[in-house]
Structure formats: structure tokens, C-alpha cells
PDB file of C-alpha atoms in Angstrom:
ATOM      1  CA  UNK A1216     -11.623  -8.721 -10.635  1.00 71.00           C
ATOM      2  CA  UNK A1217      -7.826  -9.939 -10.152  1.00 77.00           C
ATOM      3  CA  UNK A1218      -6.679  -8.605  -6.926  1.00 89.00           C
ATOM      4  CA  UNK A1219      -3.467  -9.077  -4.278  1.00 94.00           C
ATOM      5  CA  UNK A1220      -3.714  -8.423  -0.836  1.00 95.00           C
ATOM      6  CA  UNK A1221      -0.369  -8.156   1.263  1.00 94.00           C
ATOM      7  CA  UNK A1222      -0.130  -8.229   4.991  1.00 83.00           C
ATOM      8  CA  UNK A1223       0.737  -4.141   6.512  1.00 79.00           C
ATOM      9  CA  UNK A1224       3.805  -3.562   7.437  1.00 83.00           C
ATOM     10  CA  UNK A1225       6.352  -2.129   8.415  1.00 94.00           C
ATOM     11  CA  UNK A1226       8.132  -4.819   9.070  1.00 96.00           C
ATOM     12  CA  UNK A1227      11.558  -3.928  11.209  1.00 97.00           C
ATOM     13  CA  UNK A1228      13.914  -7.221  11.812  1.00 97.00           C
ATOM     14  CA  UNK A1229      17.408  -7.595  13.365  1.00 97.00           C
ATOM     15  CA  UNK A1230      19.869  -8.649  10.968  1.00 97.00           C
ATOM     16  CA  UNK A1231      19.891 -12.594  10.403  1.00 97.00           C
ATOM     17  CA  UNK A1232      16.012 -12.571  11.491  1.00 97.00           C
ATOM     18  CA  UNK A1233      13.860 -14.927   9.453  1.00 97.00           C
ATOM     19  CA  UNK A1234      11.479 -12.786   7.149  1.00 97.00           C
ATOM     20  CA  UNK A1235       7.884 -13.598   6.366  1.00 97.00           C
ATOM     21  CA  UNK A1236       5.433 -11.107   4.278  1.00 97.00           C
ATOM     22  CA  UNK A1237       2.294 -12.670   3.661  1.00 97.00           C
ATOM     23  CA  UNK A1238       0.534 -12.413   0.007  1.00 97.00           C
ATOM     24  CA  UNK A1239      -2.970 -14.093  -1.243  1.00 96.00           C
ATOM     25  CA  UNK A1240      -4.550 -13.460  -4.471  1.00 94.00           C
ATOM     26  CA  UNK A1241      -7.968 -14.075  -6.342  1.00 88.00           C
ATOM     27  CA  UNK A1242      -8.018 -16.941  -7.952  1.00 75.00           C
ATOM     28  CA  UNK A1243      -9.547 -15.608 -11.162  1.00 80.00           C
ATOM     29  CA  UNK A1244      -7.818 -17.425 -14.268  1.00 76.00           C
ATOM     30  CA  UNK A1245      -4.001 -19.283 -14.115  1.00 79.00           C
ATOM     31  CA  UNK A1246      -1.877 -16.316 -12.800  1.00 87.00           C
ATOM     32  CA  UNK A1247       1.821 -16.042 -12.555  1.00 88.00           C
ATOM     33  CA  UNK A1248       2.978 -14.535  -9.462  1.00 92.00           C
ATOM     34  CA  UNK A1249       5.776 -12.093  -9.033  1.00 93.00           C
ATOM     35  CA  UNK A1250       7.697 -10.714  -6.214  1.00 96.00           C
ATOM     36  CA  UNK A1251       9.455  -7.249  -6.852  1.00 96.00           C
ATOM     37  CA  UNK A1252      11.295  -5.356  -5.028  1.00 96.00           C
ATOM     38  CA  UNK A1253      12.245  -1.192  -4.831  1.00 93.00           C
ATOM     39  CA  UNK A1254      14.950  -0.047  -3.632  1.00 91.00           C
ATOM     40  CA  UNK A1255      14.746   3.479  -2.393  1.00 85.00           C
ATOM     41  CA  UNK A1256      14.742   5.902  -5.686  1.00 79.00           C
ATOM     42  CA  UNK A1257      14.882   3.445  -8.348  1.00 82.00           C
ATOM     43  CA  UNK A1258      11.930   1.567  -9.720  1.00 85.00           C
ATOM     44  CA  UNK A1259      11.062  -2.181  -9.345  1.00 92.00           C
ATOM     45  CA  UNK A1260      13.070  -5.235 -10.244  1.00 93.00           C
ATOM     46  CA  UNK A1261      12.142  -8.548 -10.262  1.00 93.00           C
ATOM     47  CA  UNK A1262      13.137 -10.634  -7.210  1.00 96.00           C
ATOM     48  CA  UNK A1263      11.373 -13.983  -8.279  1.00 96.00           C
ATOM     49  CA  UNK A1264       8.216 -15.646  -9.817  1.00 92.00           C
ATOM     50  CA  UNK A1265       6.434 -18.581 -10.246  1.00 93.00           C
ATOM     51  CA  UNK A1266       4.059 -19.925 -13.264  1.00 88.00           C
ATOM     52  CA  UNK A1267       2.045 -22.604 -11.331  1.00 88.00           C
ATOM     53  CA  UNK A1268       0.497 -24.131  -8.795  1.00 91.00           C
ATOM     54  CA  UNK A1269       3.129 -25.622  -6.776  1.00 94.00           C
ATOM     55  CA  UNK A1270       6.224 -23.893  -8.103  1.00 94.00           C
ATOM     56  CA  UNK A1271       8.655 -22.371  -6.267  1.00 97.00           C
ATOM     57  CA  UNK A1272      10.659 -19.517  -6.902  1.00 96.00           C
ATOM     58  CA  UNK A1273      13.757 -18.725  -5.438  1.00 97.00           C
ATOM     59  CA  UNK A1274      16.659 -15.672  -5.116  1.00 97.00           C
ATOM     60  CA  UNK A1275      19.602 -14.447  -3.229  1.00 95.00           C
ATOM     61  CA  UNK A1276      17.954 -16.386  -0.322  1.00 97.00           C
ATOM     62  CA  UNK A1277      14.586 -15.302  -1.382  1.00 98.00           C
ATOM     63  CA  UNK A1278      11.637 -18.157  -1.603  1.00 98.00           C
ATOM     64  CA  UNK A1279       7.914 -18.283  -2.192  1.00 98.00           C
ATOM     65  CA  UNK A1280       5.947 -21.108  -2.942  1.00 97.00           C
ATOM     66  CA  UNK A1281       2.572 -20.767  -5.384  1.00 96.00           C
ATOM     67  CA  UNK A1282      -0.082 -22.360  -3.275  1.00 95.00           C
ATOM     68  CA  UNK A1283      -3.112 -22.794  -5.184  1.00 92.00           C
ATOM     69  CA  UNK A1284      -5.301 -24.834  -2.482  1.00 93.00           C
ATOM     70  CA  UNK A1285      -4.693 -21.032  -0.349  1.00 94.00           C
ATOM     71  CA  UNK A1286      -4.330 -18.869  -3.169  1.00 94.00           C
ATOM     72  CA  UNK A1287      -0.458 -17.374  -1.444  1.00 96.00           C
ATOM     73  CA  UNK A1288       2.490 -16.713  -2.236  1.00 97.00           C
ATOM     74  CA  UNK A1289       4.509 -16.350   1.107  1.00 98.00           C
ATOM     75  CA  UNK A1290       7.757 -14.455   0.260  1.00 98.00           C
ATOM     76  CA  UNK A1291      10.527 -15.857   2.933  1.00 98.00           C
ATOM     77  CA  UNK A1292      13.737 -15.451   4.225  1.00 98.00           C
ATOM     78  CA  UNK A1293      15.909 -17.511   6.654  1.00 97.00           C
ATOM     79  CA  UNK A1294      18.283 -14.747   7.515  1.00 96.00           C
ATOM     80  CA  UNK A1295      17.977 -11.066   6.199  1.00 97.00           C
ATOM     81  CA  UNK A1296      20.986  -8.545   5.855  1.00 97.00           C
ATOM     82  CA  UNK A1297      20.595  -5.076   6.528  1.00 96.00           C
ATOM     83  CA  UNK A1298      21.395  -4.340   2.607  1.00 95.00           C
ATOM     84  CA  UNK A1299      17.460  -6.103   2.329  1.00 97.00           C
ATOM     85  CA  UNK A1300      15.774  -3.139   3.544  1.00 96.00           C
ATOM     86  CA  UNK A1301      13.257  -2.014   0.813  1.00 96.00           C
ATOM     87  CA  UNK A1302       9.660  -1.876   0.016  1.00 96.00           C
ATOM     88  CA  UNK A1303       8.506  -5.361  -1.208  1.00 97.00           C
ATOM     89  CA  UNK A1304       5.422  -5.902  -3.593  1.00 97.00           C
ATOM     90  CA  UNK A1305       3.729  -9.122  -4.345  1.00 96.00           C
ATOM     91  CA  UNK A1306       1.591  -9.231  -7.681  1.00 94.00           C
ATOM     92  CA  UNK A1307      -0.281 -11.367 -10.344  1.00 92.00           C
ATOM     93  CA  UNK A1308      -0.949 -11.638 -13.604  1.00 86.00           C
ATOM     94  CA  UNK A1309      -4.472 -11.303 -15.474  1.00 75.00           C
ATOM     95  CA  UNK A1310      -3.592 -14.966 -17.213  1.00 67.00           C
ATOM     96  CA  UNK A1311      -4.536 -15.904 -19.970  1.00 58.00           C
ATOM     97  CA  UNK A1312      -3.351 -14.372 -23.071  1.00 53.00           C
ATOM     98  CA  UNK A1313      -3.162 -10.626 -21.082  1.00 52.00           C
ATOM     99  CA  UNK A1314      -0.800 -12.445 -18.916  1.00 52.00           C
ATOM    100  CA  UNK A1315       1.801  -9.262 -19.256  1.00 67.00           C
ATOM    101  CA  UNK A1316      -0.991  -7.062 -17.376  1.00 82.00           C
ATOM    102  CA  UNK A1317       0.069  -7.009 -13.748  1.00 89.00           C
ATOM    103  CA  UNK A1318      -2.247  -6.570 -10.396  1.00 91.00           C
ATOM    104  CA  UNK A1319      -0.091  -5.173  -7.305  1.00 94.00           C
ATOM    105  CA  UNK A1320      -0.203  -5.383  -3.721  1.00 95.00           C
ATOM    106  CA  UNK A1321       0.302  -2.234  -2.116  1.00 94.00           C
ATOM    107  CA  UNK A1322       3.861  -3.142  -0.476  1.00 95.00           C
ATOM    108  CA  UNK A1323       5.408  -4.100   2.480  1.00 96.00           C
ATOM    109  CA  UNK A1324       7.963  -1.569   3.845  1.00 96.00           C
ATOM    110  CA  UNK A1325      11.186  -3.785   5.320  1.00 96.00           C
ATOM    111  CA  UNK A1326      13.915  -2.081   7.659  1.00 97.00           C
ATOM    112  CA  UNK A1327      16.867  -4.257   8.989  1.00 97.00           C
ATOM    113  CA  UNK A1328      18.791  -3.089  11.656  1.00 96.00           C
ATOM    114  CA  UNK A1329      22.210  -4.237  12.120  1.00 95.00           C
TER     115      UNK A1329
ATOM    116  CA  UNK B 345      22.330  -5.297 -23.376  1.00 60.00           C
ATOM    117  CA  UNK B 346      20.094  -1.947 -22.732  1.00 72.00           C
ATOM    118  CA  UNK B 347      17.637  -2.087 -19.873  1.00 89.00           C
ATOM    119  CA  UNK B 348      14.717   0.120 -19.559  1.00 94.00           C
ATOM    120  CA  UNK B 349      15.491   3.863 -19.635  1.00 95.00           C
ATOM    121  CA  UNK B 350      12.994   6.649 -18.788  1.00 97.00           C
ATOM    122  CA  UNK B 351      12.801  10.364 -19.418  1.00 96.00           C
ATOM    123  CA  UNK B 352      12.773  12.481 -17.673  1.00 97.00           C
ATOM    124  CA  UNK B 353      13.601  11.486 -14.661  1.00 95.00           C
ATOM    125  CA  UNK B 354      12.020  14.272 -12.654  1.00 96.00           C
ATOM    126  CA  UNK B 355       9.327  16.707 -13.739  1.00 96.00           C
ATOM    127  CA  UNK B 356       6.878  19.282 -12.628  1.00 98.00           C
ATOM    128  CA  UNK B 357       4.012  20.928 -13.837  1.00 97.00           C
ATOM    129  CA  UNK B 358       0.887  23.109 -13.084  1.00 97.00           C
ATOM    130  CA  UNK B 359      -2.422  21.692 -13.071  1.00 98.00           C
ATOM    131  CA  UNK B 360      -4.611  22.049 -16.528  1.00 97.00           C
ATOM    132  CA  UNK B 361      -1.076  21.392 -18.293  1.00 98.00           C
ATOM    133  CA  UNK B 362       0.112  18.186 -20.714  1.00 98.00           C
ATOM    134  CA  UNK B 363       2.454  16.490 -20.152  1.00 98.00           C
ATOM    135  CA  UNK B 364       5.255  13.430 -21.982  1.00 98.00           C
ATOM    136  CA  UNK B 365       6.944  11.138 -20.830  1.00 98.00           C
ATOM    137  CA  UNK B 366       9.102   8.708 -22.857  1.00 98.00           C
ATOM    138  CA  UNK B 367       9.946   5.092 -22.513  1.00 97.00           C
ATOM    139  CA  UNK B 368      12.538   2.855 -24.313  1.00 96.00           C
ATOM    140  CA  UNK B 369      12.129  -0.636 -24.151  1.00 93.00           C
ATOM    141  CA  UNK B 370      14.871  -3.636 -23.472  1.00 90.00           C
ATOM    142  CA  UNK B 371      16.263  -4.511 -26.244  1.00 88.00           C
ATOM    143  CA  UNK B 372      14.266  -7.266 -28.035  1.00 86.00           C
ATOM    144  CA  UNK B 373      11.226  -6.604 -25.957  1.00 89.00           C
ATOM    145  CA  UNK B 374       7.909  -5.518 -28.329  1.00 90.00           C
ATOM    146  CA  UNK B 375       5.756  -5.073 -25.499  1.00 91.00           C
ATOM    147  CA  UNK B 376       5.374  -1.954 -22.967  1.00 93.00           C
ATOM    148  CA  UNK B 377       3.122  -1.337 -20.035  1.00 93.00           C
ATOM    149  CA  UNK B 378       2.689   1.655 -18.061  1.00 96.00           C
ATOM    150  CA  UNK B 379       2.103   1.780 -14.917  1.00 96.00           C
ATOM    151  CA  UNK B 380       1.087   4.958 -11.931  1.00 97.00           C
ATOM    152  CA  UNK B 381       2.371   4.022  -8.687  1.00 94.00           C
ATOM    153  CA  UNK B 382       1.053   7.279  -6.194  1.00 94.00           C
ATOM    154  CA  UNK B 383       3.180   7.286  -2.645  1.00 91.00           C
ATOM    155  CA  UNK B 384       2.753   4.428  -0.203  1.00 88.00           C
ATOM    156  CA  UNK B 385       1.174   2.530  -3.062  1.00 91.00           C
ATOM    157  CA  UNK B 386       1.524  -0.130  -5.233  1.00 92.00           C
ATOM    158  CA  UNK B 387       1.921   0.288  -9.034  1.00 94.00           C
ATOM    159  CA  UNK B 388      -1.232   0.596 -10.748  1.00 95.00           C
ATOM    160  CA  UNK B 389      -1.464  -0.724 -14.429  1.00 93.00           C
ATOM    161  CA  UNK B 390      -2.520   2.572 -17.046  1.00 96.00           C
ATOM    162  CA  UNK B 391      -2.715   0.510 -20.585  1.00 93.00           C
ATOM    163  CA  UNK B 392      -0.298  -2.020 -22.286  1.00 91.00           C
ATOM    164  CA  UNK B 393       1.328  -1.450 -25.926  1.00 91.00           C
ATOM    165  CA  UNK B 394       2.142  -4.619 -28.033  1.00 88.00           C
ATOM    166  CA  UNK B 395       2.710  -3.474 -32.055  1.00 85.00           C
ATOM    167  CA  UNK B 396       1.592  -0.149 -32.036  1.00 89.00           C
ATOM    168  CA  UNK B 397      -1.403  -0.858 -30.805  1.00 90.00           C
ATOM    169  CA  UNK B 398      -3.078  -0.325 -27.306  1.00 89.00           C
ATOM    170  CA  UNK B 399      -3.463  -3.519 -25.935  1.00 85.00           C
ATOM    171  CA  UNK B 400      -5.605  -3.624 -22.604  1.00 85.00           C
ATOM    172  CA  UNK B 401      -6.581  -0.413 -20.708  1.00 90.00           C
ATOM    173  CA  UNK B 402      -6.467  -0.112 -16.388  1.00 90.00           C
ATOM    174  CA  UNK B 403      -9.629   1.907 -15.035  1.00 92.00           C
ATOM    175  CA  UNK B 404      -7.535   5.335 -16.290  1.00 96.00           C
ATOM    176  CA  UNK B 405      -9.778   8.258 -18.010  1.00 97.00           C
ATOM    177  CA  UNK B 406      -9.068   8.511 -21.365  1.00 96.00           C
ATOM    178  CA  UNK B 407      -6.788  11.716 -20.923  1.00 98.00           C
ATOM    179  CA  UNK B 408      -4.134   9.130 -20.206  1.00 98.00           C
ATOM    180  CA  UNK B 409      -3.192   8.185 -23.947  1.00 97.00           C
ATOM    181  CA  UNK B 410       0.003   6.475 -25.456  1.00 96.00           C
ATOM    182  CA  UNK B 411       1.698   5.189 -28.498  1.00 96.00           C
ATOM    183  CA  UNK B 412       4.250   2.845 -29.487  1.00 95.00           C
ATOM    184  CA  UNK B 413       6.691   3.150 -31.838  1.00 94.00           C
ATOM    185  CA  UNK B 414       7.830   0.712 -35.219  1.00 93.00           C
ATOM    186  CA  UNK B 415      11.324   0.620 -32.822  1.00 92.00           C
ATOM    187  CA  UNK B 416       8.650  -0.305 -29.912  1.00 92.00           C
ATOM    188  CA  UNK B 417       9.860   2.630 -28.082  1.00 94.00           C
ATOM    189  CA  UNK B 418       6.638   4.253 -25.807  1.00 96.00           C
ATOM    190  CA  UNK B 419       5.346   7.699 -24.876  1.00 98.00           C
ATOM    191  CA  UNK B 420       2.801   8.563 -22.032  1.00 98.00           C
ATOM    192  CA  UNK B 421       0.679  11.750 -22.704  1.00 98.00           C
ATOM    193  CA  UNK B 422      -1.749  13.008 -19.759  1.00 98.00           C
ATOM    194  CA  UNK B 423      -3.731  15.810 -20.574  1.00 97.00           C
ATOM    195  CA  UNK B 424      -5.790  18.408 -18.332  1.00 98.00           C
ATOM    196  CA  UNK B 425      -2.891  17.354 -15.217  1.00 98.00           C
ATOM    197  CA  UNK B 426      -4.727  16.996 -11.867  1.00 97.00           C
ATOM    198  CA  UNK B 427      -3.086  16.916  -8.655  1.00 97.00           C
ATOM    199  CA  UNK B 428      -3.891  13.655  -7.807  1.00 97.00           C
ATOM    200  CA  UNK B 429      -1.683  12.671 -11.273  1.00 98.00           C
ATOM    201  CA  UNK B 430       1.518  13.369  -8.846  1.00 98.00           C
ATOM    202  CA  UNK B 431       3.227   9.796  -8.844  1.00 97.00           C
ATOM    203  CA  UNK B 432       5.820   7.854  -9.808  1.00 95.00           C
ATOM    204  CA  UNK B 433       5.139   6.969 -13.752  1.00 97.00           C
ATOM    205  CA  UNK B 434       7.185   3.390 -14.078  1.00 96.00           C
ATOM    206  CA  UNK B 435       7.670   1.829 -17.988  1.00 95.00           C
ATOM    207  CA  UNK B 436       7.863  -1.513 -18.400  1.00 94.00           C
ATOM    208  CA  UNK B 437       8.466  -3.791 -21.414  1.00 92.00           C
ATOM    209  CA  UNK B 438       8.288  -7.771 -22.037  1.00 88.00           C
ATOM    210  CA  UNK B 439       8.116 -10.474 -24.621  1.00 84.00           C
ATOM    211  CA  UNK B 440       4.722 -11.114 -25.889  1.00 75.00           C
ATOM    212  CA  UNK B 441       4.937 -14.424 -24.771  1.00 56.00           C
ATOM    213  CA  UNK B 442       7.236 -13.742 -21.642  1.00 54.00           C
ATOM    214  CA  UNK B 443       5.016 -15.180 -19.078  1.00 57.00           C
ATOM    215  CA  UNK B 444       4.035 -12.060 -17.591  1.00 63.00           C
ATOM    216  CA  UNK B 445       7.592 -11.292 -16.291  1.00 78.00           C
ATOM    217  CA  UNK B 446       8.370  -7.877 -17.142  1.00 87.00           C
ATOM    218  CA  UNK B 447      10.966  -5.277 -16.672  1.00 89.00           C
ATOM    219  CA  UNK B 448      11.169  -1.812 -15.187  1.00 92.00           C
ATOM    220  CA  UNK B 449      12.535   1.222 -16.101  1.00 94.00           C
ATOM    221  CA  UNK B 450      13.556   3.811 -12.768  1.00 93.00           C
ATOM    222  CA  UNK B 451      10.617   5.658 -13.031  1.00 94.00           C
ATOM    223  CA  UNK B 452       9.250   9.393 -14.123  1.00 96.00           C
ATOM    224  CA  UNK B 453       8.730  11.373 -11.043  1.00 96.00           C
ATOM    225  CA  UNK B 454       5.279  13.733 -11.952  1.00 98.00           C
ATOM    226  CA  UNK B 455       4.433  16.387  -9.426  1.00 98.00           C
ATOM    227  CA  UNK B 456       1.485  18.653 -10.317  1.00 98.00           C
ATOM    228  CA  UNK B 457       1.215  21.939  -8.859  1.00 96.00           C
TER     229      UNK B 457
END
């Protein structure tokens, strides 16, 4: 079955750090993949995506590139602010026409200390 | 334009009990998904709604039901609560042919005593 698999965290950076939080997938199908993020108390939003292989999305400084040939989808950041800290979760769709159906990792927690 | 909005925000209930919760979708959006996300945890997908009618089921037993509404509105109903149903219970709606992006609501906060 689809599954995503993110590396453990916590993660706990200095302010202007460069961020990396590793996510593969199975390569069932033609996925999109997703990264959301949660702020503490409020429910996911949508921090970027990409739709295939070799696509890369980007936001507020945010990147990850779809990498079929590895099945990841890296999330990075040259320089993280404090006001980053939240739980970050990398995820797939089921392709196909249930592409809306989404497969989660089980988060990464980031803390950025001034 | 109206996000997601979720009610109610916060509830609690004895095991054995029903509970449900409501979901209104973004405007222009005919498609909801629910979704279970327990502490530490990511979200787990429940079942997806597209026209009223269920459309793709996660490995949920079937006293997790739903509907959708003609104004594509959603409920959640759990029956027979369990304590292990304690979680954050996150709507989400999309376009039926939105790529797979889709947007959340804040979240139901279920605690079973």
C-alpha cells in the first residue's frame, strides 16, 4: 500500500540554520506530494506540493524537489526563523483518479531558538 | 472567501456514547475528506465524500459513518466511542479534480472518557 516515511525528529536549530527533514514514499501509482505544516492548535495548511517527477515546489523559503529515481521529497530551508517552529508532515496522494485521498508521515517536530 | 470551519471545536464524551461532528466546506469545493490524527501522529484518512456519496474508505470500522450534504457540507458520526477514538478529527475539502491539494479546517478535538 501507499506509504510515507519521515526521518524522527525533533529537530531543534538556531535561528538562520539551514533545515533539512527527510521524506521517501512508495512508489505505488503517479502521486502528488504535499508538505503541510501545523502550527500549534490549529490544523494543517498547505506549505507546498509538487505533481511530478522532477517538480519543485517552493514557499516562504520553503523547497522540495519530487525525486522519482529516490522516491523523496526533501523539504529544505536555507535559513529558518524562530516563527518556523511547528510540526511538519510530508504526504502523498493515492494517484490516480483517488488522487484527493492522502497518506501521511507521522511529522517532524521543529523548534528554533533565537 | 470562507475557508474550512469545524464544529465544535472541543468536545468530550464517555465511552459507549455517539457522537457529531460537522464540517463546512470552502466555498466551491464538492469534495470532503476526513481525517483522525491521534497525538504525536500523523493524520490518518477515515473516508472521502464527493456528491453525497462515500467515495473511498481508510481501514476505519464501520461505526465511523458520514454524509454529505446537496450544499456539500459534511458530518462525522462515531458510534459505540472507544478511548482510543480521542484525537484530533480534521475536515478537509477539494475540487474533484484539484490534484490532490486539499484544505483543512482547525480541527474537532474528541476526548473519550
Amino acid at each position: 500500500g501507499n506509504s510515507v516515511t519521515q526521518m524522527e525528529g525533533p529537530v531543534t536549530l538556531s535561528e538562520e540554520a539551514f533545515l533539512t527533514i527527510n521524506c521517501t514514499y512508495t512508489a505505488t501509482g503517479y502521486p502528488s506530494l504535499f508538505w503541510y505544516v501545523q502550527y500549534p492548535g490549529e490544523g494543517l495548511q498547505l506549505l507546498l506540493k509538487a505533481t511530478k517527477a522532477d517538480d519543485k515546489g517552493s514557499n516562504k523559503g520553503f523547497e522540495a524537489t519530487y525525486r522519482k529515481e529516490t522516491t523523496s521529497f526533501h523539504l529544505e530551508k536555507g535559513s529558518v526563523q524562530v516563527s518556523d517552529s511547528a510540526v511538519y508532515f510530508c504526504a502523498r496522494s493515492a494517484g490516480g483518479t483517488s488522487y484527493g485521498k492522502l497518506t501521511f508521515g507521522q511529522g517532524t517536530i521543529l523548534t528554533v531558538h533565537p | 472567501e470562507t475557508g474550512v470551519t469545524q464544529s465544535p471545536t472541543h468536545l468530550i464524551k464517555t465511552r459507549g456514547q455517539q457522537v457529531t461532528l460537522r464540517c463546512s466546506s470552502q466555498s466551491g469545493h464538492n469534495t470532503v475528506s476526513w481525517y483522525q490524527q491521534a497525538l504525536g501522529q500523523g493524520p490518518q484518512f477515515i473516508f472521502q465524500y464527493y456528491r453525497e456519496e462515500e467515495n473511498g474508505r481508510g481501514n476505519f470500522p464501520p461505526r465511523f459513518s458520514g454524509l454529505q450534504f446537496p450544499n456539500y457540507s459534511s458530518e462525522l458520526n462515531v458510534n459505540a466511542l472507544e478511548l482510543d477514538d480521542s484525537a484530533l478529527y480534521l475536515c478537509a475539502s477539494s475540487l474533484s479534480g484539484g490534484a490532490g491539494e486539499q484544505f483543512f479546517g482547525p480541527g474537532t478535538r474528541l476526548t473519550v472518557l
